[in-house]
Amino acid sequence: MSTISYKDKKVISIGVVSELTGLSERQIRYYEERQLIHPDRTKGRTRMYSFSDVELLVEIANKIEDGLQTYEIRKINESQKEQKTISKEKLREEIRGQLNVRFGLMNRNESKFK
Amino acid sequence: MSTISYKDKKVISIGVVSELTGLSERQIRYYEERQLIHPDRTKGRTRMYSFSDVELLVEIANKIEDGLQTYEIRKINESQKEQKTISKEKLREEIRGQLNVRFGLMNRNESKFK
DNA sequence: CAATAATGTAAGATAATCTAACATAACTTA
DNA sequence: TAAGTTATGTTAGATTATCTTACATTATTG
């Protein structure tokens, strides 16, 4: 659990993100202002993005092209995040169920939510 | 074939690489000078590295710690690269063999080496 | 029409990187 | 042992990249 892959490591600065996405730096910073994206910062305050962020930005760009407004996109993204959490929890339950069937286990060490 | 994953995309600048590897920028540039590593460059001549490069640098650092010299490490890396090419070719042959067994095919379109 | 949204652009400041050079300690080698 | 080589540090000056803030503009929306 919680193994952080390369995809989620925030190691890319804004110039490269701009090239990868085709968005201007102005746009990328603006989407942050509208809370669609959340880069890390270095000590020097340089924004750092992950490949996941790049993917997200491309999705954002598509939605903008479709005429959506930033606050709508934020809502969508937030509800998707919820969705993901839920389905992860469901997956966990499923797995737990299967383990119980196979080994007849009760939940031991780990508390139900973590 | 030749799908380039995030791992091989050269999007990381030297400061971050330094943090990820624990090596000084001086060391990283020196290993380039000794041809152990081959970053891309932006138009502005900023060096750009991939996660694979980061992994390679960690291996290099370990070998240096073991007392190897850069030219020895380069030889090792080069022969490993050869090795990889060979084993990939072997894998290809194996697969080809299996396909032939299953479907009775001869090599059609693709020339033997590419 | 007045406000908001999305984006461009410019200016000045700061951070990050580059190259080149000099220094040095630890090895090698002739 | 003297002279070169290796690996690394450090410094300096130049250049590139990024940051923030502000002002401008066009389109959209209430």
Coordinates of C-alpha atoms (C1' of nucleotides) in Angstrom, one line a residue:
Chain A
M1 CA 0.0 0.0 0.0
S2 CA 0.9 3.6 -0.6
T3 CA 3.9 2.8 -2.8
I4 CA 4.5 6.0 -4.6
S5 CA 5.3 5.4 -8.3
Y6 CA 7.3 7.5 -10.6
K7 CA 4.0 8.7 -12.0
D8 CA 3.2 10.6 -8.8
K9 CA 6.6 12.0 -8.0
K10 CA 6.7 15.8 -8.4
V11 CA 9.9 16.3 -10.2
I12 CA 8.9 18.3 -13.3
S13 CA 9.1 22.1 -13.5
I14 CA 6.6 24.3 -15.3
G15 CA 8.5 24.8 -18.5
V16 CA 8.6 21.1 -19.2
V17 CA 5.0 20.7 -18.2
S18 CA 4.1 23.5 -20.6
E19 CA 5.9 21.6 -23.4
L20 CA 4.3 18.3 -22.5
T21 CA 0.8 19.6 -22.3
G22 CA 0.9 22.4 -24.9
L23 CA -0.5 24.8 -22.3
S24 CA 1.1 28.2 -21.6
E25 CA 2.7 28.7 -18.2
R26 CA 0.1 31.4 -17.6
Q27 CA -2.7 28.8 -18.0
I28 CA -1.0 26.3 -15.8
R29 CA -0.6 28.8 -13.0
Y30 CA -4.1 30.0 -13.5
Y31 CA -5.5 26.4 -13.1
E32 CA -3.6 26.2 -9.9
E33 CA -5.1 29.5 -8.7
R34 CA -8.5 27.9 -9.5
Q35 CA -7.5 24.9 -7.5
L36 CA -7.6 22.4 -10.3
I37 CA -4.0 21.3 -9.7
H38 CA -1.7 21.3 -6.7
P39 CA 2.0 21.3 -7.5
D40 CA 4.7 21.0 -4.8
R41 CA 7.2 23.8 -4.3
T42 CA 11.0 23.7 -3.9
K43 CA 12.6 25.8 -1.2
G44 CA 13.1 28.4 -3.9
R45 CA 9.3 28.3 -4.6
T46 CA 9.6 26.7 -8.0
R47 CA 6.5 24.7 -8.8
M48 CA 7.0 20.9 -9.3
Y49 CA 4.6 18.6 -11.1
S50 CA 4.2 14.9 -11.6
F51 CA 3.3 12.9 -14.7
S52 CA -0.1 12.5 -13.1
D53 CA -0.4 16.2 -12.9
V54 CA 0.5 16.4 -16.6
E55 CA -2.3 13.9 -17.4
L56 CA -4.7 15.9 -15.3
L57 CA -3.8 19.1 -17.1
V58 CA -4.5 17.5 -20.4
E59 CA -7.9 16.5 -19.2
I60 CA -8.5 20.0 -17.9
A61 CA -7.5 21.4 -21.3
N62 CA -10.0 19.1 -23.0
K63 CA -12.8 20.2 -20.7
I64 CA -12.0 23.8 -21.2
E65 CA -12.1 23.3 -24.9
D66 CA -15.5 21.7 -24.4
G67 CA -16.6 25.0 -22.9
L68 CA -16.5 24.0 -19.2
Q69 CA -15.5 26.6 -16.6
T70 CA -12.8 26.0 -14.1
Y71 CA -15.1 25.8 -11.1
E72 CA -17.2 23.1 -12.9
I73 CA -14.0 21.2 -13.7
R74 CA -13.0 21.4 -10.1
K75 CA -16.3 20.0 -9.0
I76 CA -16.0 17.1 -11.4
N77 CA -12.4 16.3 -10.4
E78 CA -13.4 16.4 -6.7
S79 CA -16.3 14.0 -7.2
Q80 CA -14.0 11.8 -9.3
K81 CA -11.6 11.7 -6.4
E82 CA -14.4 10.7 -4.1
Q83 CA -15.4 8.0 -6.6
K84 CA -11.8 6.7 -6.6
T85 CA -11.7 6.6 -2.8
I86 CA -14.9 4.7 -2.7
S87 CA -14.0 2.2 -5.3
K88 CA -10.7 1.6 -3.6
E89 CA -12.5 1.0 -0.4
K90 CA -14.9 -1.4 -2.2
L91 CA -11.9 -3.2 -3.7
R92 CA -10.4 -3.5 -0.3
E93 CA -13.6 -5.0 1.0
E94 CA -13.8 -7.4 -1.8
I95 CA -10.2 -8.6 -1.2
R96 CA -10.9 -8.9 2.5
G97 CA -13.9 -11.0 1.7
Q98 CA -11.9 -13.3 -0.6
L99 CA -9.2 -13.6 2.0
N100 CA -11.7 -14.5 4.6
V101 CA -13.2 -17.2 2.4
R102 CA -9.7 -18.6 1.6
F103 CA -8.2 -18.5 5.1
G104 CA -11.1 -17.9 7.4
L105 CA -9.5 -14.8 8.9
M106 CA -10.9 -12.0 11.0
N107 CA -9.4 -8.6 10.8
R108 CA -6.4 -8.7 13.0
N109 CA -3.8 -6.0 13.3
E110 CA -5.0 -3.3 11.0
S111 CA -7.9 -1.2 12.0
K112 CA -10.7 -1.1 9.5
F113 CA -9.8 2.4 8.2
K114 CA -6.3 3.8 7.8
Chain B
M1 CA 7.4 -1.9 -29.4
S2 CA 9.2 1.3 -28.7
T3 CA 6.5 2.7 -26.4
I4 CA 8.3 5.2 -24.3
S5 CA 7.1 5.1 -20.7
Y6 CA 7.3 7.8 -18.2
K7 CA 10.4 6.1 -16.8
D8 CA 12.4 7.0 -19.9
K9 CA 11.2 10.6 -20.4
K10 CA 13.9 13.1 -19.8
V11 CA 12.0 15.7 -17.8
I12 CA 14.0 16.1 -14.6
S13 CA 16.7 18.8 -14.1
I14 CA 19.9 18.4 -12.3
G15 CA 18.9 19.8 -9.0
V16 CA 16.1 17.3 -8.5
V17 CA 18.3 14.5 -9.7
S18 CA 20.9 15.6 -7.1
E19 CA 18.2 15.3 -4.4
L20 CA 16.9 12.0 -5.6
T21 CA 20.3 10.4 -5.8
G22 CA 22.2 12.1 -3.1
L23 CA 24.9 12.9 -5.5
S24 CA 26.3 16.4 -5.9
E25 CA 25.7 18.3 -9.2
R26 CA 29.4 18.2 -9.7
Q27 CA 29.4 14.4 -9.5
I28 CA 26.5 14.1 -11.9
R29 CA 28.1 16.3 -14.5
Y30 CA 31.4 14.6 -14.1
Y31 CA 29.8 11.2 -14.7
E32 CA 28.4 12.7 -17.9
E33 CA 31.9 13.8 -18.9
R34 CA 33.1 10.3 -18.3
Q35 CA 30.2 9.1 -20.6
L36 CA 28.4 7.1 -17.9
I37 CA 25.2 9.0 -18.4
H38 CA 23.6 10.9 -21.3
P39 CA 21.1 13.6 -20.5
D40 CA 19.1 15.5 -23.0
R41 CA 19.4 19.3 -23.3
T42 CA 16.8 22.0 -23.5
K43 CA 17.3 24.9 -25.9
G44 CA 18.7 26.8 -23.0
R45 CA 21.3 23.9 -22.5
T46 CA 19.7 22.7 -19.3
R47 CA 20.4 19.0 -18.7
M48 CA 17.3 16.8 -18.5
Y49 CA 17.3 13.3 -17.0
S50 CA 14.8 10.5 -16.8
F51 CA 13.9 8.2 -13.9
S52 CA 16.0 5.5 -15.6
D53 CA 18.9 7.9 -15.5
V54 CA 18.3 8.4 -11.8
E55 CA 18.4 4.6 -11.3
L56 CA 21.5 4.4 -13.3
L57 CA 23.2 7.1 -11.3
V58 CA 22.4 5.2 -8.1
E59 CA 24.0 2.1 -9.5
I60 CA 27.0 4.2 -10.6
A61 CA 27.3 5.6 -7.1
N62 CA 27.3 2.2 -5.6
K63 CA 30.0 1.0 -7.9
I64 CA 32.1 4.1 -7.2
E65 CA 31.7 3.3 -3.5
D66 CA 33.0 -0.2 -4.2
G67 CA 36.1 1.4 -5.6
L68 CA 35.4 1.0 -9.3
Q69 CA 36.7 3.7 -11.6
T70 CA 34.5 5.5 -14.1
Y71 CA 36.0 3.9 -17.1
E72 CA 35.4 0.5 -15.6
I73 CA 31.8 1.3 -14.9
R74 CA 31.4 2.5 -18.4
K75 CA 32.7 -0.8 -19.7
I76 CA 30.3 -2.7 -17.5
N77 CA 27.4 -0.6 -18.5
E78 CA 28.1 -0.9 -22.1
S79 CA 28.5 -4.7 -21.9
Q80 CA 25.2 -4.8 -19.9
K81 CA 23.5 -2.8 -22.7
E82 CA 24.8 -5.4 -25.2
Q83 CA 23.6 -8.2 -22.9
K84 CA 20.1 -6.6 -22.8
T85 CA 20.0 -6.4 -26.6
I86 CA 21.1 -10.0 -26.9
S87 CA 18.6 -11.3 -24.4
K88 CA 15.8 -9.3 -26.0
E89 CA 16.8 -10.9 -29.3
K90 CA 16.7 -14.3 -27.6
L91 CA 13.3 -13.5 -26.1
R92 CA 12.1 -12.6 -29.6
E93 CA 13.4 -15.8 -31.0
E94 CA 11.7 -17.8 -28.2
I95 CA 8.4 -16.1 -28.9
R96 CA 8.8 -16.6 -32.6
G97 CA 9.5 -20.3 -31.9
Q98 CA 6.4 -20.6 -29.7
L99 CA 4.2 -18.9 -32.3
N100 CA 5.5 -21.2 -35.0
V101 CA 4.6 -24.2 -32.9
R102 CA 1.2 -22.9 -32.2
F103 CA 0.3 -21.6 -35.6
G104 CA 2.8 -23.1 -38.0
L105 CA 4.0 -19.7 -39.2
M106 CA 7.1 -18.7 -41.1
N107 CA 8.6 -15.3 -40.7
R108 CA 6.7 -13.1 -43.0
N109 CA 6.8 -9.3 -43.1
E110 CA 9.5 -8.5 -40.6
S111 CA 13.1 -9.1 -41.5
K112 CA 15.0 -11.1 -39.0
F113 CA 16.9 -8.2 -37.4
K114 CA 15.5 -4.7 -36.9
Chain C
dC1 C1' -24.2 47.3 -18.7
dA2 C1' -21.2 45.7 -15.0
dA3 C1' -18.9 41.8 -13.3
dT4 C1' -16.4 37.6 -14.0
dA5 C1' -13.5 34.3 -16.6
dA6 C1' -9.6 33.1 -19.2
dT7 C1' -5.5 34.4 -21.1
dG8 C1' -1.7 37.5 -22.8
dT9 C1' 2.2 40.3 -21.8
dA10 C1' 5.6 43.0 -19.4
dA11 C1' 8.7 44.2 -15.6
dG12 C1' 11.7 43.3 -11.9
dA13 C1' 13.3 40.0 -8.6
dT14 C1' 15.1 35.6 -7.4
dA15 C1' 16.3 30.8 -8.3
dA16 C1' 18.5 27.4 -11.0
dT17 C1' 21.8 26.0 -14.2
dC18 C1' 25.9 26.5 -17.1
dT19 C1' 30.8 26.7 -18.2
dA20 C1' 35.5 27.3 -17.0
dA21 C1' 39.0 27.5 -13.9
dC22 C1' 41.6 26.5 -10.0
dA23 C1' 42.4 23.5 -5.8
dT24 C1' 43.2 19.1 -3.6
dA25 C1' 43.6 14.5 -1.7
dA26 C1' 44.2 9.9 -3.1
dC27 C1' 46.0 6.9 -6.4
dT28 C1' 48.8 5.1 -10.3
dT29 C1' 52.6 4.6 -12.9
dA30 C1' 56.9 5.4 -15.1
Chain D
dT1 C1' 59.8 9.5 -5.7
dA2 C1' 58.2 12.6 -9.0
dA3 C1' 54.7 13.3 -12.3
dG4 C1' 50.3 12.3 -14.0
dT5 C1' 45.4 10.9 -13.2
dT6 C1' 41.0 10.5 -10.8
dA7 C1' 37.2 12.2 -8.4
dT8 C1' 35.4 15.9 -6.2
dG9 C1' 34.9 20.7 -4.1
dT10 C1' 34.5 25.5 -4.7
dT11 C1' 34.1 29.9 -6.9
dA12 C1' 32.9 33.4 -10.3
dG13 C1' 30.3 35.3 -13.9
dA14 C1' 27.0 34.6 -17.4
dT15 C1' 22.7 32.9 -18.9
dT16 C1' 18.2 30.6 -18.4
dA17 C1' 14.1 29.6 -15.9
dT18 C1' 10.8 30.7 -12.8
dC19 C1' 8.2 33.8 -9.6
dT20 C1' 4.9 37.5 -8.4
dT21 C1' 2.3 41.4 -9.5
dA22 C1' 0.0 44.3 -12.4
dC23 C1' -2.4 45.8 -16.3
dA24 C1' -4.8 44.8 -20.8
dT25 C1' -8.3 42.4 -23.5
dT26 C1' -11.9 39.5 -25.2
dA27 C1' -15.6 36.7 -24.3
dT28 C1' -19.2 35.4 -21.5
dT29 C1' -22.6 35.7 -17.9
dG30 C1' -25.9 37.5 -14.7

